[in-house]
């Protein structure tokens, strides 16, 4: 009986072991990449198009655009946020404003900006006011906040949140808003 015949035939050959080691290495790299990708929240930037009050076609399209932008971000990562850059004073068509409000109650923080500069603060609303930050700065800061604090609480019915759900949303938004306010103060101090 030879030495080769004393080994069971089901053991992998050296070539098969190298292939198996390569496969394991590739799988571990893929898992690491997916884990890293999932660890970074997805933040989309939405620029509002010009509109005229009463233009129902544009209003419907703007609402659809908000919802599609959020759906795309959530497809990338369930922990997602939205930076909305509206026209003058940060405004969007009324249907898009309702969609932005609903999105916030769906657990997606919405940062508000205006193309012409800072927008007036609206305490108690469902948004984060970016002040004088740029869209890129707002996106970076929202990503940091989502990493630190996680997604917003989700209302059972985002179109009709309860007082308790709205209070929970406001409490979490206060954490985000404090970070945006601090960044704005830092920028003013540096000027």
PDB file of C-alpha atoms in Angstrom:
ATOM      1  CA  UNK A   1       0.000   0.000   0.000  1.00  0.00           C
ATOM      2  CA  UNK A   2       1.411   3.360  -1.002  1.00  0.00           C
ATOM      3  CA  UNK A   3       1.417   6.511   1.093  1.00  0.00           C
ATOM      4  CA  UNK A   4      -0.875   8.297  -1.377  1.00  0.00           C
ATOM      5  CA  UNK A   5      -3.504   5.604  -1.123  1.00  0.00           C
ATOM      6  CA  UNK A   6      -3.573   5.839   2.689  1.00  0.00           C
ATOM      7  CA  UNK A   7      -5.104   9.392   2.529  1.00  0.00           C
ATOM      8  CA  UNK A   8      -8.839   9.604   2.009  1.00  0.00           C
ATOM      9  CA  UNK A   9      -9.737  10.681  -1.512  1.00  0.00           C
ATOM     10  CA  UNK A  10     -12.224  13.339  -0.337  1.00  0.00           C
ATOM     11  CA  UNK A  11      -9.541  15.731   0.978  1.00  0.00           C
ATOM     12  CA  UNK A  12      -8.971  18.739  -1.274  1.00  0.00           C
ATOM     13  CA  UNK A  13      -5.898  18.887  -3.416  1.00  0.00           C
ATOM     14  CA  UNK A  14      -3.406  21.757  -2.959  1.00  0.00           C
ATOM     15  CA  UNK A  15      -4.960  23.481  -5.977  1.00  0.00           C
ATOM     16  CA  UNK A  16      -8.455  23.128  -4.506  1.00  0.00           C
ATOM     17  CA  UNK A  17      -7.235  24.466  -1.139  1.00  0.00           C
ATOM     18  CA  UNK A  18      -5.774  27.559  -2.846  1.00  0.00           C
ATOM     19  CA  UNK A  19      -9.044  28.115  -4.713  1.00  0.00           C
ATOM     20  CA  UNK A  20     -11.003  27.724  -1.478  1.00  0.00           C
ATOM     21  CA  UNK A  21      -8.692  30.159   0.335  1.00  0.00           C
ATOM     22  CA  UNK A  22      -9.129  32.678  -2.495  1.00  0.00           C
ATOM     23  CA  UNK A  23     -12.907  32.288  -2.361  1.00  0.00           C
ATOM     24  CA  UNK A  24     -12.934  32.830   1.414  1.00  0.00           C
ATOM     25  CA  UNK A  25     -10.767  35.937   1.028  1.00  0.00           C
ATOM     26  CA  UNK A  26     -13.061  37.367  -1.667  1.00  0.00           C
ATOM     27  CA  UNK A  27     -16.157  36.678   0.433  1.00  0.00           C
ATOM     28  CA  UNK A  28     -14.637  38.365   3.480  1.00  0.00           C
ATOM     29  CA  UNK A  29     -13.767  41.419   1.356  1.00  0.00           C
ATOM     30  CA  UNK A  30     -17.322  41.534  -0.012  1.00  0.00           C
ATOM     31  CA  UNK A  31     -18.807  41.314   3.489  1.00  0.00           C
ATOM     32  CA  UNK A  32     -16.491  44.099   4.689  1.00  0.00           C
ATOM     33  CA  UNK A  33     -17.461  46.330   1.766  1.00  0.00           C
ATOM     34  CA  UNK A  34     -21.178  45.705   2.322  1.00  0.00           C
ATOM     35  CA  UNK A  35     -20.838  46.305   6.053  1.00  0.00           C
ATOM     36  CA  UNK A  36     -18.927  49.548   5.456  1.00  0.00           C
ATOM     37  CA  UNK A  37     -21.450  50.665   2.856  1.00  0.00           C
ATOM     38  CA  UNK A  38     -24.342  49.929   5.200  1.00  0.00           C
ATOM     39  CA  UNK A  39     -22.577  51.725   8.059  1.00  0.00           C
ATOM     40  CA  UNK A  40     -22.583  55.068   6.199  1.00  0.00           C
ATOM     41  CA  UNK A  41     -26.051  56.625   6.112  1.00  0.00           C
ATOM     42  CA  UNK A  42     -27.386  57.657   2.716  1.00  0.00           C
ATOM     43  CA  UNK A  43     -28.091  61.374   2.374  1.00  0.00           C
ATOM     44  CA  UNK A  44     -29.618  62.791  -0.792  1.00  0.00           C
ATOM     45  CA  UNK A  45     -29.700  66.420  -1.891  1.00  0.00           C
ATOM     46  CA  UNK A  46     -32.882  67.629  -3.592  1.00  0.00           C
ATOM     47  CA  UNK A  47     -33.006  70.956  -5.422  1.00  0.00           C
ATOM     48  CA  UNK A  48     -36.480  72.387  -5.814  1.00  0.00           C
ATOM     49  CA  UNK A  49     -37.509  73.507  -9.275  1.00  0.00           C
ATOM     50  CA  UNK A  50     -39.061  76.888  -9.934  1.00  0.00           C
ATOM     51  CA  UNK A  51     -42.826  76.814  -9.665  1.00  0.00           C
ATOM     52  CA  UNK A  52     -45.828  79.114  -9.690  1.00  0.00           C
ATOM     53  CA  UNK A  53     -48.662  78.751  -7.148  1.00  0.00           C
ATOM     54  CA  UNK A  54     -51.591  76.929  -8.702  1.00  0.00           C
ATOM     55  CA  UNK A  55     -49.458  74.920 -11.133  1.00  0.00           C
ATOM     56  CA  UNK A  56     -50.905  71.519 -10.179  1.00  0.00           C
ATOM     57  CA  UNK A  57     -48.732  69.588 -12.622  1.00  0.00           C
ATOM     58  CA  UNK A  58     -45.521  70.930 -11.091  1.00  0.00           C
ATOM     59  CA  UNK A  59     -46.908  70.454  -7.590  1.00  0.00           C
ATOM     60  CA  UNK A  60     -47.582  66.777  -8.257  1.00  0.00           C
ATOM     61  CA  UNK A  61     -44.212  66.342  -9.916  1.00  0.00           C
ATOM     62  CA  UNK A  62     -42.455  68.017  -6.969  1.00  0.00           C
ATOM     63  CA  UNK A  63     -44.211  65.720  -4.483  1.00  0.00           C
ATOM     64  CA  UNK A  64     -43.251  62.696  -6.572  1.00  0.00           C
ATOM     65  CA  UNK A  65     -39.657  63.948  -6.788  1.00  0.00           C
ATOM     66  CA  UNK A  66     -39.416  64.205  -2.973  1.00  0.00           C
ATOM     67  CA  UNK A  67     -40.757  60.690  -2.467  1.00  0.00           C
ATOM     68  CA  UNK A  68     -38.546  59.178  -5.210  1.00  0.00           C
ATOM     69  CA  UNK A  69     -35.437  60.906  -3.868  1.00  0.00           C
ATOM     70  CA  UNK A  70     -36.081  59.474  -0.387  1.00  0.00           C
ATOM     71  CA  UNK A  71     -36.897  56.014  -1.780  1.00  0.00           C
ATOM     72  CA  UNK A  72     -33.616  56.001  -3.703  1.00  0.00           C
ATOM     73  CA  UNK A  73     -31.631  56.997  -0.604  1.00  0.00           C
ATOM     74  CA  UNK A  74     -33.388  54.347   1.521  1.00  0.00           C
ATOM     75  CA  UNK A  75     -32.652  51.743  -1.153  1.00  0.00           C
ATOM     76  CA  UNK A  76     -28.959  52.501  -0.616  1.00  0.00           C
ATOM     77  CA  UNK A  77     -29.268  52.382   3.186  1.00  0.00           C
ATOM     78  CA  UNK A  78     -32.352  52.228   5.426  1.00  0.00           C
ATOM     79  CA  UNK A  79     -30.784  54.978   7.560  1.00  0.00           C
ATOM     80  CA  UNK A  80     -31.226  57.912   5.217  1.00  0.00           C
ATOM     81  CA  UNK A  81     -31.621  61.673   5.232  1.00  0.00           C
ATOM     82  CA  UNK A  82     -32.567  64.451   2.830  1.00  0.00           C
ATOM     83  CA  UNK A  83     -31.126  67.908   2.261  1.00  0.00           C
ATOM     84  CA  UNK A  84     -33.822  69.981   0.550  1.00  0.00           C
ATOM     85  CA  UNK A  85     -32.726  73.134  -1.222  1.00  0.00           C
ATOM     86  CA  UNK A  86     -35.823  75.173  -1.993  1.00  0.00           C
ATOM     87  CA  UNK A  87     -36.308  78.333  -3.951  1.00  0.00           C
ATOM     88  CA  UNK A  88     -36.448  81.722  -2.240  1.00  0.00           C
ATOM     89  CA  UNK A  89     -36.952  81.309   1.506  1.00  0.00           C
ATOM     90  CA  UNK A  90     -36.504  77.531   1.101  1.00  0.00           C
ATOM     91  CA  UNK A  91     -39.988  77.052  -0.292  1.00  0.00           C
ATOM     92  CA  UNK A  92     -41.270  74.097  -2.270  1.00  0.00           C
ATOM     93  CA  UNK A  93     -44.697  73.679  -3.883  1.00  0.00           C
ATOM     94  CA  UNK A  94     -47.394  72.921  -1.251  1.00  0.00           C
ATOM     95  CA  UNK A  95     -47.664  69.222  -2.229  1.00  0.00           C
ATOM     96  CA  UNK A  96     -43.878  68.835  -1.885  1.00  0.00           C
ATOM     97  CA  UNK A  97     -43.981  70.583   1.521  1.00  0.00           C
ATOM     98  CA  UNK A  98     -46.564  68.035   2.682  1.00  0.00           C
ATOM     99  CA  UNK A  99     -44.390  65.211   1.315  1.00  0.00           C
ATOM    100  CA  UNK A 100     -41.336  66.601   3.149  1.00  0.00           C
ATOM    101  CA  UNK A 101     -43.331  66.711   6.379  1.00  0.00           C
ATOM    102  CA  UNK A 102     -44.519  63.131   5.839  1.00  0.00           C
ATOM    103  CA  UNK A 103     -40.967  61.967   5.070  1.00  0.00           C
ATOM    104  CA  UNK A 104     -39.768  63.370   8.415  1.00  0.00           C
ATOM    105  CA  UNK A 105     -42.475  61.341  10.184  1.00  0.00           C
ATOM    106  CA  UNK A 106     -41.295  58.291   8.214  1.00  0.00           C
ATOM    107  CA  UNK A 107     -37.953  58.518  10.057  1.00  0.00           C
ATOM    108  CA  UNK A 108     -35.980  60.475   7.457  1.00  0.00           C
ATOM    109  CA  UNK A 109     -34.532  63.773   8.729  1.00  0.00           C
ATOM    110  CA  UNK A 110     -35.014  66.686   6.337  1.00  0.00           C
ATOM    111  CA  UNK A 111     -32.578  69.603   6.328  1.00  0.00           C
ATOM    112  CA  UNK A 112     -33.982  72.841   4.883  1.00  0.00           C
ATOM    113  CA  UNK A 113     -31.933  75.314   2.838  1.00  0.00           C
ATOM    114  CA  UNK A 114     -32.726  78.142   0.458  1.00  0.00           C
ATOM    115  CA  UNK A 115     -30.866  78.832  -2.763  1.00  0.00           C
ATOM    116  CA  UNK A 116     -30.684  82.544  -1.941  1.00  0.00           C
ATOM    117  CA  UNK A 117     -29.239  82.215   1.561  1.00  0.00           C
ATOM    118  CA  UNK A 118     -30.441  81.316   5.046  1.00  0.00           C
ATOM    119  CA  UNK A 119     -34.128  80.709   5.615  1.00  0.00           C
ATOM    120  CA  UNK A 120     -36.106  81.974   8.580  1.00  0.00           C
ATOM    121  CA  UNK A 121     -36.249  79.573  11.525  1.00  0.00           C
ATOM    122  CA  UNK A 122     -39.562  77.853  12.234  1.00  0.00           C
ATOM    123  CA  UNK A 123     -39.364  76.387  15.751  1.00  0.00           C
ATOM    124  CA  UNK A 124     -41.545  73.319  16.242  1.00  0.00           C
ATOM    125  CA  UNK A 125     -41.614  72.226  12.615  1.00  0.00           C
ATOM    126  CA  UNK A 126     -40.426  68.799  11.501  1.00  0.00           C
ATOM    127  CA  UNK A 127     -37.263  70.008   9.794  1.00  0.00           C
ATOM    128  CA  UNK A 128     -33.664  70.832  10.575  1.00  0.00           C
ATOM    129  CA  UNK A 129     -32.748  74.391   9.620  1.00  0.00           C
ATOM    130  CA  UNK A 130     -29.306  74.548   7.988  1.00  0.00           C
ATOM    131  CA  UNK A 131     -28.815  78.281   8.446  1.00  0.00           C
ATOM    132  CA  UNK A 132     -26.008  79.483   6.198  1.00  0.00           C
ATOM    133  CA  UNK A 133     -24.450  76.075   5.528  1.00  0.00           C
ATOM    134  CA  UNK A 134     -24.004  74.988   1.924  1.00  0.00           C
ATOM    135  CA  UNK A 135     -25.751  71.879   0.566  1.00  0.00           C
ATOM    136  CA  UNK A 136     -22.448  69.942   0.667  1.00  0.00           C
ATOM    137  CA  UNK A 137     -21.724  70.986   4.275  1.00  0.00           C
ATOM    138  CA  UNK A 138     -25.294  70.140   5.254  1.00  0.00           C
ATOM    139  CA  UNK A 139     -25.012  66.715   3.661  1.00  0.00           C
ATOM    140  CA  UNK A 140     -21.772  65.966   5.547  1.00  0.00           C
ATOM    141  CA  UNK A 141     -23.194  67.169   8.860  1.00  0.00           C
ATOM    142  CA  UNK A 142     -26.460  65.252   8.400  1.00  0.00           C
ATOM    143  CA  UNK A 143     -24.451  62.107   7.675  1.00  0.00           C
ATOM    144  CA  UNK A 144     -22.497  62.672  10.901  1.00  0.00           C
ATOM    145  CA  UNK A 145     -25.718  63.220  12.868  1.00  0.00           C
ATOM    146  CA  UNK A 146     -27.341  60.074  11.446  1.00  0.00           C
ATOM    147  CA  UNK A 147     -24.229  58.089  12.348  1.00  0.00           C
ATOM    148  CA  UNK A 148     -24.233  59.512  15.877  1.00  0.00           C
ATOM    149  CA  UNK A 149     -27.982  59.608  16.675  1.00  0.00           C
ATOM    150  CA  UNK A 150     -29.536  57.179  14.182  1.00  0.00           C
ATOM    151  CA  UNK A 151     -32.747  57.615  12.227  1.00  0.00           C
ATOM    152  CA  UNK A 152     -35.712  59.591  13.486  1.00  0.00           C
ATOM    153  CA  UNK A 153     -38.594  57.847  15.249  1.00  0.00           C
ATOM    154  CA  UNK A 154     -41.251  56.609  12.817  1.00  0.00           C
ATOM    155  CA  UNK A 155     -44.934  57.483  13.162  1.00  0.00           C
ATOM    156  CA  UNK A 156     -47.459  54.685  12.690  1.00  0.00           C
ATOM    157  CA  UNK A 157     -49.316  56.904  10.207  1.00  0.00           C
ATOM    158  CA  UNK A 158     -46.825  59.494   8.883  1.00  0.00           C
ATOM    159  CA  UNK A 159     -49.627  61.596   7.394  1.00  0.00           C
ATOM    160  CA  UNK A 160     -51.316  61.882  10.829  1.00  0.00           C
ATOM    161  CA  UNK A 161     -48.735  61.573  13.612  1.00  0.00           C
ATOM    162  CA  UNK A 162     -49.973  61.530  17.194  1.00  0.00           C
ATOM    163  CA  UNK A 163     -48.882  64.150  19.729  1.00  0.00           C
ATOM    164  CA  UNK A 164     -46.624  61.570  21.375  1.00  0.00           C
ATOM    165  CA  UNK A 165     -45.024  60.686  18.014  1.00  0.00           C
ATOM    166  CA  UNK A 166     -44.534  64.376  17.176  1.00  0.00           C
ATOM    167  CA  UNK A 167     -42.944  65.001  20.588  1.00  0.00           C
ATOM    168  CA  UNK A 168     -40.541  62.077  20.061  1.00  0.00           C
ATOM    169  CA  UNK A 169     -39.644  63.480  16.628  1.00  0.00           C
ATOM    170  CA  UNK A 170     -39.049  66.958  18.066  1.00  0.00           C
ATOM    171  CA  UNK A 171     -36.803  65.555  20.813  1.00  0.00           C
ATOM    172  CA  UNK A 172     -34.590  63.754  18.282  1.00  0.00           C
ATOM    173  CA  UNK A 173     -34.612  66.725  15.887  1.00  0.00           C
ATOM    174  CA  UNK A 174     -33.347  68.923  18.732  1.00  0.00           C
ATOM    175  CA  UNK A 175     -30.158  66.822  18.841  1.00  0.00           C
ATOM    176  CA  UNK A 176     -29.637  67.278  15.105  1.00  0.00           C
ATOM    177  CA  UNK A 177     -30.517  70.995  15.210  1.00  0.00           C
ATOM    178  CA  UNK A 178     -28.008  71.618  18.002  1.00  0.00           C
ATOM    179  CA  UNK A 179     -25.242  70.228  15.773  1.00  0.00           C
ATOM    180  CA  UNK A 180     -26.322  72.446  12.850  1.00  0.00           C
ATOM    181  CA  UNK A 181     -26.551  75.517  15.105  1.00  0.00           C
ATOM    182  CA  UNK A 182     -23.073  74.842  16.510  1.00  0.00           C
ATOM    183  CA  UNK A 183     -21.609  74.461  13.006  1.00  0.00           C
ATOM    184  CA  UNK A 184     -23.229  77.752  11.938  1.00  0.00           C
ATOM    185  CA  UNK A 185     -21.762  79.509  14.986  1.00  0.00           C
ATOM    186  CA  UNK A 186     -18.321  78.096  14.150  1.00  0.00           C
ATOM    187  CA  UNK A 187     -18.620  79.418  10.609  1.00  0.00           C
ATOM    188  CA  UNK A 188     -19.634  82.872  11.823  1.00  0.00           C
ATOM    189  CA  UNK A 189     -16.729  82.953  14.283  1.00  0.00           C
ATOM    190  CA  UNK A 190     -14.271  82.064  11.506  1.00  0.00           C
ATOM    191  CA  UNK A 191     -15.410  84.901   9.213  1.00  0.00           C
TER     192      UNK A 191
END
